[in-house]
Each structure stands twice: as C-alpha cells, then as structure tokens.
C-alpha cells in the first residue's frame, strides 16, 4: 500500500522567509502528485498538480518539484506571508487511476 | 461556477440514526470522490464514481456506509445506523479527466 509522509508536521517561520515543505511516497508508480492547502474548518484548495512525466510546476510564489525515482516532492514557497498560514497536504494518485493517498500534512505558521 | 456544494455543513445526530450527506459536483466533471478526515487517520478515500458508476468502494469502512450517484449532478453518502466513531469531516471532491481534484467545504458530522 502506498504510504505518504510529510515532514515536518509543523513549521513556524518569520514573514518574508523562503521555505520548503517535503512529501515522500513509497511506491514510485504514480500517475500524478497534487499539493493542497487547507485552512482551519475549510475544505482543501488545489495548489499545483504535477503529472508523472513532469519534474516541476510553478504558480506565483509556489514551485513544486517531483522526483519519482526517489519518491519525493517538495513545495517551495517564496517570500512567505501571514496569509500562507495553513496546513499543506500532498496527495499521490497511483497509475492504476483514481487511487489517491494523502499525507498527514504540514501545518505552516508565518509570523508577521 | 459555484464549486462543489455539500449539505448539510454540520450534522449532529444520535447513535443509531440514519445520516445522509449530499454533494453536487462541479458541472462537467466526470469523477466524484467521497473522503473522510479525522485527526487520527487523516484524509481517507471512501469511494469514487466515474461517469456516475461506482468504481472502487474498498475504502468504505463497513456495510453501514453506502453511496449513490443517480445522475451527474448529485451524489449521497448514507450511514445507517450511525455510531460515535463515524464522527468526522466528510468531503466530496470532483474532477474532469485526469485533472485536479476540487473539494467541497465538507460536512462536519458528530454522532453522540
């Protein structure tokens, strides 16, 4: 069974810092990997989707990379802002299609 | 588009009662997913539909849980009878093809 791990579980940084969130998975036979953010009491908001044939995706201050062979993905957030405070989750979809496994998330706090 | 719509947003019920959760996916999306989120187990996929047909319900915890999708714009998740351990946040998500998943706001269920 696919296992998805996110380290650290919690992270606190001062505003303006660049930071990296990590996601690792045990089965490299994935179809894609998606990063989400979840605000307290809310649903998940899609941030970036990386297909297995891609190595990275960028959206604004966010950059996600994927290394299938090592079973790792990183989410890079540039110039962090207090509004970035949320829980960030990664999810992998197996290449059998429509089988999703989520990590337990990294809770990010950006201190003004 | 209004996004994925879920109702009710909050549900408090007594053990043994039937609970029905509802979901309206984004128009045009052909896959629908039901998830459950708890502190202990994180986010778990319960069941997904493709073109209104249930494809994999291996994540459904037991026979007390059932899900239907009578048409492309509506799905239900039913728990009968409910138990305190079913207390969780239930999310519905939808997507088109192999694109990003879009989540609803969730239904927070408390079974007393």
Short mmCIF file of C-alpha atoms in Angstrom, two decimals:
data_model
loop_
_atom_site.label_atom_id
_atom_site.label_comp_id
_atom_site.label_asym_id
_atom_site.label_seq_id
_atom_site.Cartn_x
_atom_site.Cartn_y
_atom_site.Cartn_z
CA UNK A 1 0.00 0.00 0.00
CA UNK A 2 1.20 3.48 -0.83
CA UNK A 3 2.38 5.46 2.18
CA UNK A 4 2.75 9.22 2.01
CA UNK A 5 4.78 11.07 4.62
CA UNK A 6 5.15 14.78 5.18
CA UNK A 7 7.93 16.26 7.25
CA UNK A 8 7.92 18.39 9.29
CA UNK A 9 4.46 18.07 10.82
CA UNK A 10 4.60 21.73 11.84
CA UNK A 11 6.70 24.69 10.80
CA UNK A 12 6.87 28.25 12.03
CA UNK A 13 8.76 30.93 10.10
CA UNK A 14 9.01 34.73 10.13
CA UNK A 15 7.36 36.63 7.32
CA UNK A 16 9.48 37.00 4.21
CA UNK A 17 11.39 33.75 4.53
CA UNK A 18 11.58 31.21 1.76
CA UNK A 19 10.63 27.72 2.86
CA UNK A 20 10.40 24.13 1.64
CA UNK A 21 7.81 21.53 2.53
CA UNK A 22 8.57 17.87 1.92
CA UNK A 23 6.48 14.95 0.76
CA UNK A 24 7.73 11.39 0.33
CA UNK A 25 5.94 8.33 -1.01
CA UNK A 26 6.84 4.65 -1.01
CA UNK A 27 5.53 3.49 -4.40
CA UNK A 28 7.01 5.33 -7.38
CA UNK A 29 4.33 4.03 -9.77
CA UNK A 30 2.32 7.20 -9.53
CA UNK A 31 0.19 8.97 -12.10
CA UNK A 32 0.47 12.41 -10.60
CA UNK A 33 1.03 14.32 -7.38
CA UNK A 34 -1.05 17.20 -6.15
CA UNK A 35 -0.41 19.82 -3.46
CA UNK A 36 -3.29 21.31 -1.49
CA UNK A 37 -3.71 23.82 1.27
CA UNK A 38 -6.36 23.53 3.96
CA UNK A 39 -7.43 26.42 6.14
CA UNK A 40 -8.93 25.63 9.56
CA UNK A 41 -12.50 24.38 9.25
CA UNK A 42 -12.38 24.56 5.46
CA UNK A 43 -12.05 22.22 2.52
CA UNK A 44 -8.91 21.62 0.51
CA UNK A 45 -7.78 24.07 -2.14
CA UNK A 46 -5.73 22.74 -5.04
CA UNK A 47 -2.38 24.50 -5.44
CA UNK A 48 -0.37 22.56 -8.01
CA UNK A 49 -0.72 19.32 -9.94
CA UNK A 50 2.39 17.60 -11.31
CA UNK A 51 1.95 14.82 -13.85
CA UNK A 52 4.37 11.89 -13.55
CA UNK A 53 6.12 12.96 -16.75
CA UNK A 54 6.83 16.43 -15.36
CA UNK A 55 9.51 17.49 -12.94
CA UNK A 56 8.05 20.71 -11.64
CA UNK A 57 5.17 23.15 -11.73
CA UNK A 58 5.05 26.81 -10.78
CA UNK A 59 2.26 29.14 -9.76
CA UNK A 60 3.15 32.57 -8.50
CA UNK A 61 5.31 32.22 -5.39
CA UNK A 62 4.86 28.46 -5.34
CA UNK A 63 7.05 25.89 -7.02
CA UNK A 64 6.55 22.16 -6.72
CA UNK A 65 9.06 19.57 -7.85
CA UNK A 66 8.72 15.83 -8.34
CA UNK A 67 11.38 13.12 -8.30
CA UNK A 68 9.62 9.83 -8.90
CA UNK A 69 12.71 7.68 -8.67
CA UNK A 70 13.45 8.83 -5.14
CA UNK A 71 9.79 9.06 -4.15
CA UNK A 72 9.94 12.73 -3.22
CA UNK A 73 8.24 16.01 -3.89
CA UNK A 74 8.91 19.44 -2.48
CA UNK A 75 6.77 22.55 -2.31
CA UNK A 76 8.81 25.75 -2.30
CA UNK A 77 7.15 28.92 -1.05
CA UNK A 78 8.99 32.14 -1.77
CA UNK A 79 8.75 35.27 0.36
CA UNK A 80 6.25 33.79 2.79
CA UNK A 81 3.31 35.88 4.03
CA UNK A 82 0.99 35.54 7.04
CA UNK A 83 -1.78 34.60 4.59
CA UNK A 84 0.20 31.49 3.70
CA UNK A 85 -0.50 30.09 7.16
CA UNK A 86 -2.44 26.86 6.65
CA UNK A 87 -1.97 23.11 6.53
CA UNK A 88 -0.36 21.87 3.33
CA UNK A 89 -1.12 18.36 2.10
CA UNK A 90 0.29 16.35 -0.74
CA UNK A 91 -1.61 13.56 -2.46
CA UNK A 92 -0.40 10.94 -4.90
CA UNK A 93 -2.53 9.19 -7.47
CA UNK A 94 -1.44 5.69 -8.43
CA UNK A 95 -1.02 4.91 -12.10
CA UNK A 96 -3.92 2.50 -11.85
CA UNK A 97 -6.01 5.65 -11.82
CA UNK A 98 -8.29 7.21 -9.25
CA UNK A 99 -6.49 5.75 -6.22
CA UNK A 100 -5.44 8.65 -4.03
CA UNK A 101 -3.27 8.66 -0.94
CA UNK A 102 -2.84 11.76 1.18
CA UNK A 103 -0.06 12.75 3.52
CA UNK A 104 -0.90 13.92 7.04
CA UNK A 105 0.10 17.47 6.21
CA UNK A 106 2.48 20.18 7.38
CA UNK A 107 0.97 22.93 9.50
CA UNK A 108 2.62 26.21 8.50
CA UNK A 109 2.56 29.38 10.56
CA UNK A 110 4.05 32.56 9.11
CA UNK A 111 4.72 35.09 11.85
CA UNK A 112 4.24 38.76 10.93
CA UNK B 1 -19.10 28.15 -11.12
CA UNK B 2 -20.19 27.68 -7.51
CA UNK B 3 -17.70 24.91 -6.92
CA UNK B 4 -18.51 21.64 -5.21
CA UNK B 5 -21.53 22.04 -2.96
CA UNK B 6 -22.11 19.91 0.12
CA UNK B 7 -25.00 19.79 2.53
CA UNK B 8 -25.54 19.91 5.37
CA UNK B 9 -22.42 21.73 6.57
CA UNK B 10 -22.91 20.46 10.11
CA UNK B 11 -24.82 17.48 11.39
CA UNK B 12 -25.33 16.37 14.96
CA UNK B 13 -27.20 13.13 15.48
CA UNK B 14 -27.65 10.37 17.99
CA UNK B 15 -26.15 6.93 17.71
CA UNK B 16 -28.34 4.61 15.68
CA UNK B 17 -29.86 7.33 13.50
CA UNK B 18 -29.56 7.44 9.73
CA UNK B 19 -27.38 10.18 8.29
CA UNK B 20 -27.43 11.33 4.66
CA UNK B 21 -24.76 13.60 3.26
CA UNK B 22 -25.24 15.29 -0.10
CA UNK B 23 -22.92 16.52 -2.80
CA UNK B 24 -23.29 18.45 -6.03
CA UNK B 25 -20.11 18.25 -8.13
CA UNK B 26 -18.84 20.93 -10.46
CA UNK B 27 -20.81 20.88 -13.70
CA UNK B 28 -18.98 18.95 -16.42
CA UNK B 29 -16.79 16.95 -14.05
CA UNK B 30 -16.97 13.20 -14.65
CA UNK B 31 -15.40 11.83 -11.46
CA UNK B 32 -16.66 12.23 -7.91
CA UNK B 33 -14.91 11.25 -4.69
CA UNK B 34 -16.03 10.89 -1.08
CA UNK B 35 -13.39 11.32 1.65
CA UNK B 36 -13.39 11.20 5.41
CA UNK B 37 -10.99 13.24 7.54
CA UNK B 38 -10.16 12.57 11.18
CA UNK B 39 -7.32 13.63 13.41
CA UNK B 40 -6.24 10.04 13.93
CA UNK B 41 -6.35 8.76 10.34
CA UNK B 42 -6.05 11.90 8.25
CA UNK B 43 -7.81 12.03 4.89
CA UNK B 44 -9.10 8.72 3.56
CA UNK B 45 -10.76 7.96 0.25
CA UNK B 46 -14.05 6.13 0.83
CA UNK B 47 -15.42 5.68 -2.68
CA UNK B 48 -15.22 7.21 -6.11
CA UNK B 49 -17.52 7.33 -9.12
CA UNK B 50 -16.61 7.70 -12.76
CA UNK B 51 -19.41 8.79 -15.08
CA UNK B 52 -21.89 8.11 -12.24
CA UNK B 53 -20.71 4.50 -11.83
CA UNK B 54 -19.07 3.38 -8.56
CA UNK B 55 -15.57 2.20 -9.45
CA UNK B 56 -13.95 1.40 -6.13
CA UNK B 57 -15.63 1.30 -2.74
CA UNK B 58 -12.83 -0.54 -0.96
CA UNK B 59 -12.37 2.42 1.35
CA UNK B 60 -15.91 2.24 2.71
CA UNK B 61 -15.40 1.16 6.32
CA UNK B 62 -18.31 -1.24 6.58
CA UNK B 63 -21.76 -2.14 5.36
CA UNK B 64 -23.31 0.67 7.34
CA UNK B 65 -21.94 3.04 4.70
CA UNK B 66 -23.45 3.34 1.23
CA UNK B 67 -23.09 5.84 -1.59
CA UNK B 68 -25.10 6.57 -4.70
CA UNK B 69 -24.81 8.81 -7.70
CA UNK B 70 -28.15 8.76 -9.53
CA UNK B 71 -27.06 11.42 -12.03
CA UNK B 72 -24.08 13.56 -12.98
CA UNK B 73 -25.06 16.40 -10.66
CA UNK B 74 -25.85 14.65 -7.40
CA UNK B 75 -24.42 12.11 -5.00
CA UNK B 76 -25.27 10.91 -1.50
CA UNK B 77 -23.32 9.18 1.24
CA UNK B 78 -25.50 7.41 3.76
CA UNK B 79 -24.62 5.98 7.16
CA UNK B 80 -27.18 3.66 8.71
CA UNK B 81 -27.04 3.15 11.64
CA UNK B 82 -24.57 5.81 12.70
CA UNK B 83 -22.06 5.27 15.51
CA UNK B 84 -19.91 7.71 17.53
CA UNK B 85 -16.77 6.54 15.73
CA UNK B 86 -18.25 7.85 12.48
CA UNK B 87 -17.75 11.39 13.77
CA UNK B 88 -15.50 13.13 11.25
CA UNK B 89 -15.47 15.67 8.46
CA UNK B 90 -16.73 14.20 5.20
CA UNK B 91 -15.55 15.78 1.97
CA UNK B 92 -16.79 15.42 -1.55
CA UNK B 93 -14.49 16.24 -4.47
CA UNK B 94 -14.85 16.17 -8.23
CA UNK B 95 -12.66 16.47 -11.29
CA UNK B 96 -12.70 16.19 -15.05
CA UNK B 97 -10.49 13.57 -16.65
CA UNK B 98 -7.08 13.40 -15.00
CA UNK B 99 -7.07 16.98 -13.83
CA UNK B 100 -7.01 18.48 -10.39
CA UNK B 101 -9.49 17.50 -7.75
CA UNK B 102 -11.74 20.23 -6.40
CA UNK B 103 -13.06 19.81 -2.89
CA UNK B 104 -16.28 20.93 -1.29
CA UNK B 105 -16.35 22.67 2.10
CA UNK B 106 -17.12 19.43 3.92
CA UNK B 107 -19.80 18.18 6.29
CA UNK B 108 -18.82 18.08 9.94
CA UNK B 109 -20.60 15.08 11.48
CA UNK B 110 -20.93 14.47 15.20
CA UNK B 111 -22.60 11.29 16.38
CA UNK B 112 -23.49 11.33 20.07
#
